[in-house]
Short mmCIF file of C-alpha atoms in Angstrom, two decimals:
data_model
loop_
_atom_site.label_atom_id
_atom_site.label_comp_id
_atom_site.label_asym_id
_atom_site.label_seq_id
_atom_site.Cartn_x
_atom_site.Cartn_y
_atom_site.Cartn_z
CA MET M 1 1.75 11.15 8.42
CA ASN M 2 4.17 11.58 11.29
CA ARG M 3 7.61 13.17 10.98
CA GLU M 4 9.07 11.61 14.13
CA ARG M 5 8.12 8.14 12.93
CA SER M 6 9.68 8.79 9.52
CA LEU M 7 12.88 10.15 11.08
CA ALA M 8 13.21 7.06 13.26
CA ARG M 9 12.91 4.87 10.17
CA LEU M 10 15.42 6.98 8.25
CA ALA M 11 17.89 6.72 11.11
CA GLY M 12 17.53 2.92 11.18
CA LYS M 13 15.82 2.88 14.56
CA ASP M 14 12.95 0.63 13.52
CA ALA M 15 12.89 -3.12 12.96
CA GLU M 16 14.06 -2.84 9.33
CA ARG M 17 17.65 -1.64 9.30
CA ARG M 18 18.49 -2.75 5.78
CA PRO M 19 19.07 -0.17 3.03
CA TRP M 20 16.07 1.37 1.36
CA ASP M 21 15.27 0.03 -2.09
CA VAL M 22 14.68 3.59 -3.34
CA LEU M 23 15.55 6.93 -1.77
CA VAL M 24 14.02 10.01 -3.38
CA VAL M 25 15.59 13.42 -2.82
CA GLY M 26 13.10 16.25 -3.33
CA GLY M 27 9.54 16.75 -2.09
CA GLY M 28 7.98 18.64 -4.97
CA ALA M 29 5.69 17.27 -7.67
CA THR M 30 8.33 15.11 -9.34
CA GLY M 31 9.84 13.69 -6.16
CA LEU M 32 6.49 12.90 -4.60
CA GLY M 33 5.33 11.33 -7.84
CA ALA M 34 8.43 9.13 -7.96
CA ALA M 35 8.03 8.16 -4.30
CA VAL M 36 4.37 7.18 -4.74
CA GLU M 37 5.30 5.26 -7.90
CA ALA M 38 8.04 3.29 -6.14
CA ALA M 39 6.02 2.54 -3.03
CA ALA M 40 2.99 1.52 -5.08
CA ARG M 41 5.16 -1.09 -6.83
CA GLY M 42 6.11 -2.54 -3.45
CA TYR M 43 9.64 -1.12 -3.24
CA ARG M 44 10.78 -0.03 0.21
CA THR M 45 10.97 3.73 -0.32
CA ALA M 46 11.95 6.86 1.59
CA LEU M 47 11.80 10.54 0.61
CA VAL M 48 13.68 13.49 2.08
CA GLU M 49 12.93 17.15 1.41
CA GLY M 50 15.31 19.86 2.60
CA TYR M 51 12.59 22.43 3.29
CA ASP M 52 8.92 21.56 2.97
CA PHE M 53 6.77 19.65 0.52
CA ALA M 54 6.18 21.84 -2.57
CA LYS M 55 8.20 24.68 -1.02
CA GLY M 56 9.58 25.73 -4.40
CA THR M 57 8.20 25.60 -7.92
CA SER M 58 5.51 23.06 -7.09
CA SER M 59 3.45 25.53 -5.02
CA ARG M 60 3.88 28.44 -7.45
CA SER M 61 2.21 27.23 -10.64
CA THR M 62 -0.71 28.70 -12.60
CA LYS M 63 -2.89 26.08 -10.83
CA LEU M 64 -3.80 24.38 -14.12
CA ALA M 65 -3.69 20.71 -15.08
CA HIS M 66 -3.60 21.16 -18.82
CA GLY M 67 -2.28 19.77 -22.07
CA GLY M 68 -0.68 23.02 -23.12
CA VAL M 69 -2.46 24.89 -25.91
CA ARG M 70 0.73 26.88 -26.41
CA TYR M 71 2.79 23.73 -26.96
CA LEU M 72 0.39 22.72 -29.71
CA ARG M 73 1.05 26.02 -31.46
CA GLN M 74 4.78 25.26 -31.21
CA GLY M 75 4.21 21.90 -32.88
CA ASP M 76 5.08 19.84 -29.78
CA VAL M 77 2.26 17.37 -30.40
CA SER M 78 3.80 14.48 -28.43
CA LEU M 79 4.03 16.60 -25.27
CA VAL M 80 0.43 17.76 -25.67
CA ILE M 81 -0.83 14.19 -26.09
CA GLU M 82 1.07 13.02 -23.00
CA ALA M 83 -0.13 15.96 -20.90
CA LEU M 84 -3.76 15.57 -21.99
CA HIS M 85 -3.63 11.88 -21.09
CA GLU M 86 -2.16 12.65 -17.67
CA ARG M 87 -4.73 15.41 -17.14
CA GLY M 88 -7.46 12.82 -17.60
CA LEU M 89 -5.82 10.46 -15.10
CA LEU M 90 -5.50 13.26 -12.55
CA LEU M 91 -9.18 14.10 -12.80
CA ARG M 92 -10.03 10.44 -12.30
CA ASN M 93 -7.59 9.74 -9.46
CA ALA M 94 -7.95 12.98 -7.49
CA PRO M 95 -11.49 14.30 -8.14
CA HIS M 96 -11.46 16.01 -4.74
CA LEU M 97 -8.48 18.14 -5.80
CA VAL M 98 -8.74 18.51 -9.59
CA HIS M 99 -11.79 19.80 -11.41
CA HIS M 100 -13.01 20.88 -14.80
CA LEU M 101 -12.54 24.52 -15.83
CA ARG M 102 -14.01 26.32 -18.82
CA PHE M 103 -11.74 28.67 -20.79
CA VAL M 104 -12.77 31.40 -23.19
CA VAL M 105 -10.51 32.87 -25.87
CA PRO M 106 -11.99 36.28 -26.72
CA SER M 107 -11.62 37.37 -30.35
CA TYR M 108 -11.25 40.97 -31.51
CA GLU M 109 -10.09 40.41 -35.10
CA TRP M 110 -12.13 38.69 -37.81
CA TRP M 111 -9.59 35.89 -38.25
CA GLU M 112 -9.10 35.01 -34.59
CA GLY M 113 -12.28 32.97 -34.12
CA PRO M 114 -11.71 30.59 -37.06
CA PHE M 115 -7.95 30.39 -36.41
CA TYR M 116 -8.11 29.57 -32.71
CA GLY M 117 -11.24 27.49 -33.16
CA ALA M 118 -9.44 25.18 -35.59
CA GLY M 119 -6.47 24.79 -33.24
CA LEU M 120 -8.71 23.96 -30.29
CA LYS M 121 -10.55 21.32 -32.32
CA VAL M 122 -7.17 19.62 -32.75
CA TYR M 123 -6.69 19.95 -28.97
CA ASP M 124 -10.04 18.16 -28.49
CA LEU M 125 -9.06 15.36 -30.83
CA LEU M 126 -5.70 14.80 -29.12
CA ALA M 127 -7.45 14.39 -25.75
CA GLY M 128 -9.38 11.41 -27.12
CA ARG M 129 -11.55 9.50 -24.64
CA LEU M 130 -10.17 11.56 -21.74
CA GLY M 131 -11.44 14.82 -23.22
CA LEU M 132 -13.49 17.17 -21.05
CA GLY M 133 -15.92 18.46 -23.65
CA PRO M 134 -15.87 19.91 -27.16
CA SER M 135 -14.67 23.39 -27.96
CA ARG M 136 -17.06 25.68 -29.85
CA HIS M 137 -17.44 29.19 -31.18
CA LEU M 138 -19.25 31.81 -29.11
CA SER M 139 -21.16 34.83 -30.24
CA ARG M 140 -20.36 38.25 -28.81
CA GLU M 141 -23.34 37.95 -26.46
CA GLU M 142 -22.36 34.47 -25.29
CA THR M 143 -18.80 35.64 -24.64
CA LEU M 144 -19.98 38.56 -22.52
CA ALA M 145 -22.34 36.28 -20.59
CA LEU M 146 -19.43 34.03 -19.60
CA LEU M 147 -16.95 36.91 -19.15
CA PRO M 148 -18.96 39.92 -17.95
CA THR M 149 -15.83 41.98 -17.27
CA VAL M 150 -14.00 41.28 -20.53
CA GLU M 151 -13.21 44.37 -22.63
CA PRO M 152 -16.32 44.84 -24.83
CA VAL M 153 -14.90 47.40 -27.28
CA GLY M 154 -14.18 45.62 -30.55
CA LEU M 155 -15.20 42.21 -29.18
CA ARG M 156 -16.46 39.93 -31.96
CA GLY M 157 -17.02 36.72 -30.02
CA GLY M 158 -14.86 33.95 -28.70
CA VAL M 159 -14.01 30.28 -28.55
CA VAL M 160 -14.67 28.11 -25.51
CA TYR M 161 -12.60 25.05 -24.61
CA HIS M 162 -12.05 22.89 -21.54
CA ASP M 163 -9.12 22.11 -19.26
CA ALA M 164 -8.65 21.39 -15.56
CA GLN M 165 -7.63 23.23 -12.42
CA PHE M 166 -6.17 22.20 -9.06
CA ASP M 167 -4.50 23.45 -5.90
CA ASP M 168 -0.85 22.54 -6.41
CA ALA M 169 0.36 22.55 -2.80
CA ARG M 170 -2.69 20.61 -1.58
CA LEU M 171 -2.09 18.00 -4.28
CA ALA M 172 1.50 17.72 -3.03
CA VAL M 173 0.23 17.07 0.51
CA ALA M 174 -2.18 14.46 -0.85
CA LEU M 175 0.72 12.72 -2.60
CA ALA M 176 2.81 12.78 0.58
CA ARG M 177 -0.04 11.23 2.57
CA THR M 178 -0.64 8.66 -0.17
CA PHE M 179 3.05 7.75 -0.04
CA ASP M 180 2.88 7.44 3.74
CA GLN M 181 -0.17 5.16 3.50
CA LEU M 182 1.67 2.96 1.01
CA GLY M 183 4.34 2.31 3.64
CA GLY M 184 6.81 4.97 2.56
CA ALA M 185 8.83 7.21 4.87
CA PRO M 186 8.43 10.91 3.96
CA ALA M 187 10.34 13.57 5.88
CA ASN M 188 10.54 17.32 5.35
CA ALA M 189 13.28 19.56 6.75
CA VAL M 190 15.90 16.87 6.07
CA ARG M 191 18.59 18.36 3.86
CA VAL M 192 20.95 16.24 1.75
CA VAL M 193 24.54 17.47 2.17
CA GLY M 194 26.44 14.71 0.39
CA LEU M 195 26.25 11.36 -1.35
CA LEU M 196 27.50 8.08 0.11
CA LYS M 197 29.57 5.99 -2.28
CA SER M 198 30.97 2.48 -2.25
CA GLY M 199 34.62 2.49 -1.30
CA GLY M 200 34.31 6.05 -0.04
CA GLY M 201 35.87 7.47 -3.20
CA PRO M 202 34.38 9.86 -5.78
CA ARG M 203 34.32 7.13 -8.46
CA GLY M 204 32.32 4.64 -6.42
CA LEU M 205 28.66 3.80 -6.86
CA VAL M 206 26.07 5.85 -4.98
CA THR M 207 24.89 3.91 -1.92
CA GLY M 208 22.83 6.55 -0.12
CA VAL M 209 23.02 10.12 1.18
CA ALA M 210 24.47 12.10 4.03
CA ALA M 211 21.76 14.38 5.40
CA ARG M 212 20.99 16.73 8.26
CA ASP M 213 17.77 17.13 10.24
CA GLU M 214 17.29 20.90 9.95
CA GLU M 215 15.31 21.04 13.21
CA SER M 216 17.63 19.14 15.53
CA GLY M 217 20.89 19.46 13.61
CA GLU M 218 21.34 15.68 13.83
CA ALA M 219 23.47 14.12 11.07
CA LEU M 220 21.97 11.15 9.24
CA GLU M 221 23.41 8.58 6.88
CA ILE M 222 20.66 6.97 4.83
CA ALA M 223 21.62 3.88 2.86
CA ALA M 224 19.76 3.00 -0.33
CA ARG M 225 20.13 0.69 -3.30
CA VAL M 226 19.39 3.63 -5.61
CA VAL M 227 18.97 7.40 -5.16
CA ILE M 228 16.63 9.48 -7.31
CA ASN M 229 17.48 13.16 -7.63
CA ALA M 230 14.12 14.91 -8.10
CA THR M 231 14.97 18.36 -6.80
CA GLY M 232 13.55 20.45 -9.64
CA VAL M 233 15.45 23.67 -10.29
CA PHE M 234 18.10 22.50 -7.81
CA ALA M 235 18.80 19.25 -9.66
CA ASP M 236 22.17 20.47 -10.93
CA GLU M 237 23.31 21.14 -7.34
CA VAL M 238 22.68 17.50 -6.38
CA ARG M 239 24.27 16.26 -9.62
CA ARG M 240 27.44 18.15 -8.64
CA LEU M 241 27.55 16.34 -5.29
CA ASP M 242 28.08 13.32 -7.52
CA GLU M 243 30.20 14.86 -10.30
CA PRO M 244 31.57 18.32 -9.38
CA GLN M 245 32.26 19.17 -13.03
CA ALA M 246 28.90 18.02 -14.40
CA PRO M 247 27.62 20.45 -17.08
CA PRO M 248 24.23 22.04 -16.33
CA LEU M 249 21.07 20.33 -17.44
CA LEU M 250 18.81 23.26 -16.64
CA ALA M 251 18.05 26.75 -17.90
CA PRO M 252 15.71 28.10 -15.19
CA SER M 253 12.96 30.50 -16.15
CA GLN M 254 10.87 32.67 -13.83
CA GLY M 255 7.10 32.87 -14.05
CA VAL M 256 5.20 35.52 -12.09
CA HIS M 257 1.51 35.61 -11.15
CA LEU M 258 -0.70 38.32 -9.68
CA VAL M 259 -3.68 37.54 -7.45
CA LEU M 260 -6.66 39.89 -7.68
CA ASP M 261 -10.08 40.16 -6.09
CA GLN M 262 -12.81 38.11 -7.79
CA ARG M 263 -14.63 41.25 -8.92
CA PHE M 264 -12.10 41.56 -11.75
CA LEU M 265 -13.36 38.27 -13.24
CA PRO M 266 -16.62 37.12 -11.64
CA GLY M 267 -18.08 33.79 -12.58
CA ASP M 268 -16.47 30.40 -13.19
CA SER M 269 -14.84 30.86 -16.60
CA ALA M 270 -11.17 31.61 -17.25
CA ILE M 271 -9.65 33.78 -19.97
CA LEU M 272 -6.87 32.70 -22.29
CA VAL M 273 -5.09 35.43 -24.24
CA PRO M 274 -3.27 33.42 -26.91
CA HIS M 275 -0.58 35.92 -27.84
CA THR M 276 1.05 38.54 -25.60
CA ASP M 277 3.77 41.03 -26.48
CA ASP M 278 6.48 38.48 -25.66
CA GLY M 279 4.81 35.64 -27.56
CA ARG M 280 3.46 33.79 -24.52
CA VAL M 281 -0.12 33.07 -23.58
CA LEU M 282 -1.76 34.92 -20.68
CA PHE M 283 -4.26 33.40 -18.29
CA ALA M 284 -6.78 35.03 -15.99
CA VAL M 285 -8.14 32.18 -13.88
CA PRO M 286 -10.73 32.07 -11.08
CA TRP M 287 -9.20 30.22 -8.12
CA LEU M 288 -10.33 29.86 -4.50
CA GLY M 289 -12.47 32.98 -4.69
CA ARG M 290 -9.73 35.08 -6.30
CA VAL M 291 -8.35 35.63 -9.80
CA VAL M 292 -4.84 34.49 -10.76
CA VAL M 293 -3.25 36.38 -13.67
CA GLY M 294 -0.09 35.02 -15.27
CA THR M 295 2.47 34.34 -16.39
CA THR M 296 5.85 35.67 -17.47
CA ASP M 297 8.89 33.83 -18.84
CA THR M 298 12.11 35.47 -17.69
CA PRO M 299 15.51 33.69 -17.85
CA VAL M 300 17.38 33.65 -14.54
CA ASP M 301 21.05 33.05 -13.84
CA ALA M 302 20.62 30.79 -10.82
CA ALA M 303 17.91 29.04 -8.84
CA ALA M 304 16.63 30.76 -5.69
CA LEU M 305 14.47 29.32 -2.94
CA GLU M 306 12.38 32.51 -2.74
CA PRO M 307 12.40 34.10 -6.21
CA ARG M 308 11.00 37.61 -6.34
CA PRO M 309 8.93 39.22 -9.10
CA LEU M 310 10.76 41.86 -11.11
CA PRO M 311 9.14 45.29 -11.56
CA GLN M 312 8.96 44.81 -15.33
CA GLU M 313 7.16 41.48 -14.89
CA ILE M 314 4.53 43.09 -12.68
CA GLU M 315 4.10 45.96 -15.14
CA PHE M 316 3.76 43.48 -18.02
CA LEU M 317 0.99 41.51 -16.28
CA LEU M 318 -0.92 44.60 -15.16
CA ALA M 319 -0.71 46.11 -18.65
CA HIS M 320 -2.03 42.98 -20.35
CA ALA M 321 -4.73 42.43 -17.73
CA GLY M 322 -5.81 46.02 -18.29
CA ARG M 323 -6.26 45.39 -22.01
CA TYR M 324 -8.72 42.56 -21.46
CA LEU M 325 -10.43 43.31 -18.12
CA THR M 326 -12.66 46.34 -17.74
CA GLY M 327 -11.56 46.79 -14.13
CA HIS M 328 -8.03 47.76 -15.29
CA PRO M 329 -6.24 46.46 -12.16
CA ARG M 330 -3.58 48.66 -10.57
CA PRO M 331 -0.74 47.80 -8.18
CA ALA M 332 -2.97 48.63 -5.19
CA ASP M 333 -5.42 45.93 -6.32
CA VAL M 334 -2.86 43.11 -6.11
CA LEU M 335 -3.57 40.91 -3.08
CA SER M 336 -0.49 38.79 -3.60
CA CYS M 337 2.25 38.45 -6.18
CA PHE M 338 4.30 35.28 -6.43
CA ALA M 339 7.14 33.95 -8.55
CA GLY M 340 8.15 30.41 -9.40
CA LEU M 341 11.08 28.94 -11.32
CA ARG M 342 10.59 26.45 -14.14
CA PRO M 343 13.23 23.70 -14.37
CA LEU M 344 13.53 23.96 -18.16
CA ILE M 345 15.92 21.66 -19.98
CA ALA M 346 18.83 23.51 -21.58
CA GLY M 347 19.65 23.07 -25.25
CA ALA M 348 21.65 20.12 -26.51
CA GLY M 349 25.02 19.99 -24.85
CA GLY M 350 24.01 22.11 -21.87
CA GLY M 351 26.25 25.09 -21.33
CA GLY M 352 25.50 28.71 -20.65
CA VAL M 353 21.93 29.70 -21.25
CA ALA M 354 21.42 32.81 -19.14
CA GLY M 355 19.72 35.46 -21.20
CA SER M 356 18.48 33.00 -23.80
CA ASP M 357 14.88 32.71 -24.95
CA THR M 358 13.54 30.31 -22.33
CA ALA M 359 10.04 30.63 -23.80
CA ALA M 360 11.33 28.57 -26.75
CA LEU M 361 12.70 25.72 -24.60
CA ARG M 362 10.74 22.47 -24.45
CA ARG M 363 8.60 21.71 -21.41
CA ASP M 364 9.17 17.95 -21.46
CA HIS M 365 11.32 16.11 -18.93
CA ARG M 366 14.82 14.69 -18.91
CA LEU M 367 16.05 11.47 -17.31
CA GLU M 368 19.76 10.95 -16.67
CA VAL M 369 21.66 8.10 -14.99
CA SER M 370 25.21 9.01 -14.01
CA PRO M 371 28.12 6.51 -14.10
CA SER M 372 27.78 6.20 -10.32
CA GLY M 373 24.10 5.23 -10.61
CA LEU M 374 22.52 8.53 -9.48
CA VAL M 375 19.16 8.83 -11.25
CA THR M 376 18.15 12.42 -12.05
CA ILE M 377 14.67 13.32 -13.28
CA THR M 378 13.91 16.97 -14.00
CA GLY M 379 12.04 19.33 -16.30
CA GLY M 380 8.41 18.62 -17.09
CA LYS M 381 5.34 20.17 -15.50
CA TRP M 382 2.83 19.40 -12.76
CA THR M 383 0.38 17.76 -15.15
CA THR M 384 2.90 15.09 -16.13
CA TYR M 385 4.29 14.42 -12.63
CA ARG M 386 2.96 10.84 -12.59
CA ARG M 387 4.58 9.92 -15.92
CA MET M 388 7.86 11.46 -14.75
CA GLY M 389 7.72 9.36 -11.60
CA GLU M 390 7.06 6.25 -13.64
CA ASP M 391 10.04 6.90 -15.91
CA ALA M 392 12.30 7.64 -12.94
CA VAL M 393 11.36 4.46 -11.08
CA ASP M 394 11.74 2.34 -14.23
CA ALA M 395 15.34 3.59 -14.44
CA ALA M 396 15.94 3.28 -10.70
CA ALA M 397 14.75 -0.32 -10.66
CA ARG M 398 17.23 -1.19 -13.43
CA VAL M 399 20.10 0.55 -11.61
CA ALA M 400 19.37 -1.21 -8.32
CA GLY M 401 18.44 -4.57 -9.80
CA LEU M 402 15.02 -4.45 -8.16
CA PRO M 403 12.33 -6.97 -9.11
CA ASP M 404 10.58 -5.91 -12.30
CA ARG M 405 7.09 -4.74 -11.31
CA PRO M 406 4.57 -2.85 -13.46
CA SER M 407 3.33 0.64 -12.69
CA VAL M 408 -0.09 0.82 -11.03
CA THR M 409 -0.38 4.57 -10.49
CA ALA M 410 -2.53 5.21 -13.58
CA THR M 411 -5.47 3.89 -11.55
CA LEU M 412 -4.30 4.75 -8.01
CA ARG M 413 -6.70 7.03 -6.14
CA LEU M 414 -4.88 9.68 -4.13
CA HIS M 415 -5.46 10.38 -0.46
CA GLY M 416 -8.30 12.69 0.43
CA GLY M 417 -11.94 13.39 -0.11
CA GLN M 418 -12.66 13.31 3.62
CA GLU M 419 -11.25 16.72 4.48
CA ASP M 420 -14.54 18.21 5.74
CA PRO M 421 -15.34 15.34 8.18
CA GLU M 422 -11.73 15.47 9.42
CA LEU M 423 -12.08 19.16 10.21
CA ALA M 424 -15.58 18.72 11.64
CA ARG M 425 -14.28 16.15 14.12
CA LEU M 426 -11.61 18.57 15.33
CA ALA M 427 -14.14 21.38 15.70
CA ALA M 428 -16.47 19.06 17.62
CA GLU M 429 -13.67 18.27 20.07
CA ARG M 430 -12.79 21.94 20.52
CA PRO M 431 -15.45 24.42 19.33
CA GLU M 432 -12.94 27.28 19.13
CA LEU M 433 -11.26 25.43 16.25
CA GLY M 434 -14.31 26.15 14.13
CA GLU M 435 -13.59 29.89 14.25
CA PRO M 436 -12.18 31.67 11.16
CA LEU M 437 -8.48 32.44 11.16
CA HIS M 438 -9.10 35.86 9.61
CA PRO M 439 -12.17 37.63 8.19
CA ARG M 440 -10.56 37.96 4.75
CA LEU M 441 -9.41 34.33 4.55
CA PRO M 442 -11.53 31.19 3.93
CA TYR M 443 -9.79 29.10 6.62
CA HIS M 444 -10.52 27.97 10.15
CA ALA M 445 -8.34 27.20 13.14
CA ALA M 446 -9.00 23.47 12.76
CA GLU M 447 -6.97 23.50 9.53
CA VAL M 448 -3.88 24.55 11.48
CA VAL M 449 -4.28 21.68 13.93
CA ARG M 450 -4.85 19.18 11.12
CA ALA M 451 -1.78 20.49 9.32
CA ALA M 452 0.36 19.87 12.40
CA ARG M 453 -1.09 16.49 13.32
CA HIS M 454 -1.49 14.86 9.93
CA GLU M 455 0.33 16.91 7.27
CA MET M 456 3.81 17.49 8.74
CA ALA M 457 3.46 21.26 9.01
CA ARG M 458 6.41 22.47 11.07
CA SER M 459 6.22 26.25 10.76
CA VAL M 460 3.85 29.17 10.34
CA GLU M 461 5.03 29.40 6.74
CA ASP M 462 4.16 25.74 6.10
CA VAL M 463 0.59 26.43 7.26
CA LEU M 464 -0.06 29.80 5.65
CA ALA M 465 1.82 29.26 2.39
CA ARG M 466 1.10 25.61 1.56
CA ARG M 467 -1.27 23.70 3.90
CA THR M 468 -3.62 26.63 3.38
CA ARG M 469 -3.06 29.14 0.54
CA ALA M 470 -3.47 32.22 2.71
CA LEU M 471 -0.18 33.76 1.57
CA LEU M 472 -1.33 33.72 -2.06
CA LEU M 473 -4.94 34.72 -1.44
CA ASP M 474 -4.13 37.80 0.64
CA ALA M 475 -0.56 38.28 1.83
CA ARG M 476 -1.36 41.08 4.28
CA ALA M 477 -4.25 39.17 5.87
CA SER M 478 -1.99 36.14 6.27
CA VAL M 479 0.51 38.23 8.25
CA GLU M 480 -2.29 39.38 10.53
CA ALA M 481 -3.28 35.73 11.07
CA ALA M 482 0.28 34.60 11.80
CA PRO M 483 0.29 35.09 15.61
CA ARG M 484 -2.78 32.91 16.04
CA VAL M 485 -1.34 30.26 13.73
CA ALA M 486 1.91 30.31 15.72
CA ALA M 487 0.03 29.79 19.00
CA LEU M 488 -1.99 26.88 17.61
CA LEU M 489 1.13 25.26 16.14
CA ALA M 490 3.11 25.75 19.34
CA ALA M 491 0.44 23.90 21.31
CA GLU M 492 0.61 20.97 18.87
CA LEU M 493 4.39 20.82 18.50
CA GLY M 494 5.37 21.62 22.08
CA ARG M 495 7.04 24.96 21.34
CA ASP M 496 7.44 27.95 23.66
CA GLU M 497 6.57 31.64 23.32
CA ALA M 498 10.06 32.54 22.07
CA TRP M 499 9.58 30.10 19.20
CA GLN M 500 6.24 31.74 18.41
CA ARG M 501 7.82 35.20 18.26
CA ARG M 502 10.58 33.98 15.94
CA GLN M 503 8.07 32.27 13.70
CA VAL M 504 5.84 35.33 13.40
CA ALA M 505 8.82 37.57 12.63
CA ALA M 506 10.23 35.20 10.03
CA TYR M 507 6.88 34.78 8.34
CA GLY M 508 6.26 38.53 8.26
CA GLU M 509 9.60 39.10 6.55
CA LEU M 510 8.84 36.44 3.93
CA ALA M 511 5.27 37.62 3.28
CA ARG M 512 6.31 41.22 2.66
CA GLY M 513 7.85 40.01 -0.59
CA TYR M 514 4.38 38.97 -1.79
CA TRP M 515 2.68 42.35 -1.83
CA LEU M 516 3.38 45.49 -3.79
CA GLU M 517 4.40 48.53 -1.78
#
């Protein structure tokens, strides 16, 4: 995957100077899913992302590929069935990135075991042939064996069930590389600043985008038969490039997660607390040698590229974690704290939603085709990214009059599975690349070089936040590793020492928002 090659194709500097069949705007889960879907059908497809792949919501999830036990409780059976089906496809198509995870629901009241056990049996049934294993009741002793640090006082037993886990940003990179291998043209740091329309007037049909290369400042005009707006929480901003008075589709909600040391939840089982003070579920999930605790559901007035956790959200998560974990984590125990925005669909008719109960809004997706032919796909969740891409490309093909071709992504294996040999080859070429980046991080220098050469990493943040997950695993350690990452990147990208200093400073400022003072 090579950014310069993609930029040349976007600028019409290759042999094919005709318009793209499909142009996707947005490099998160939904946009990458739509791009892979289109390219896999044989449509000539490009994707532009204004920042970096999975820069926003798509790198800030709870790291679960799941059907949504909570949605079942809300009676949203159709969404649960769809998500469970897509979970099964993900496990089959990306086994190197998605894996089985056992969850335990501890019970402290006499009625909780039978009540939650019955609900999880329904969850099993809805998964059908793609289920991961049956749920069952646990005794008190079995529960403590799986969750040795769960609060033992009053514990009666538990219920075990099965879901899946993944690394969201790494899955995004795998999708980008899959898209590239299918003949697509992916490019990060290319920001859309306007829409091109037939006749040049606001009422014309969308014929492409006006964009800017954020590195060089070069202006680009990218022609396409159809444009898909897959920009997540920023979808309304792109819609208003098309129709300035378009009512909002979205009611964004913020979810916050804390990352703790593994000693707070040793072992390989996760905890689900089915009912918190605000009516949500709470997860404590082992992930990459740490524990992720989340999440909150806080309405926000506007989308932000770098949302920040609110003090009350942090207090809420620490308080609930303290009820169920014997370690009773404190602010000083938090290795990293991150926030993400959910692109929730507003109620019927759109309109003002700030301050509303976003926890009650549906988690399914919304497809809209404007009178000018702009296709917008938003909402949804990581687990259903493939289905969202399929729906978006179905609509895009109709808008553009593309040949009718069936979806093949249900059985398409995603790029990857050879990561270790790829890194081993780099370390064999240069032994110093086999050295750890930092003693508190599970990464080596070779991963920085691979990120630059093959994964379109353009900045220290790209490497430490998304190509590796250093920022989330230990924010302070990632800052200490930043100078070395900058030097390795500079050597690959042809940057000077001044660039390195700016990168380290910028990354340090960003990372300070991920730890608690």
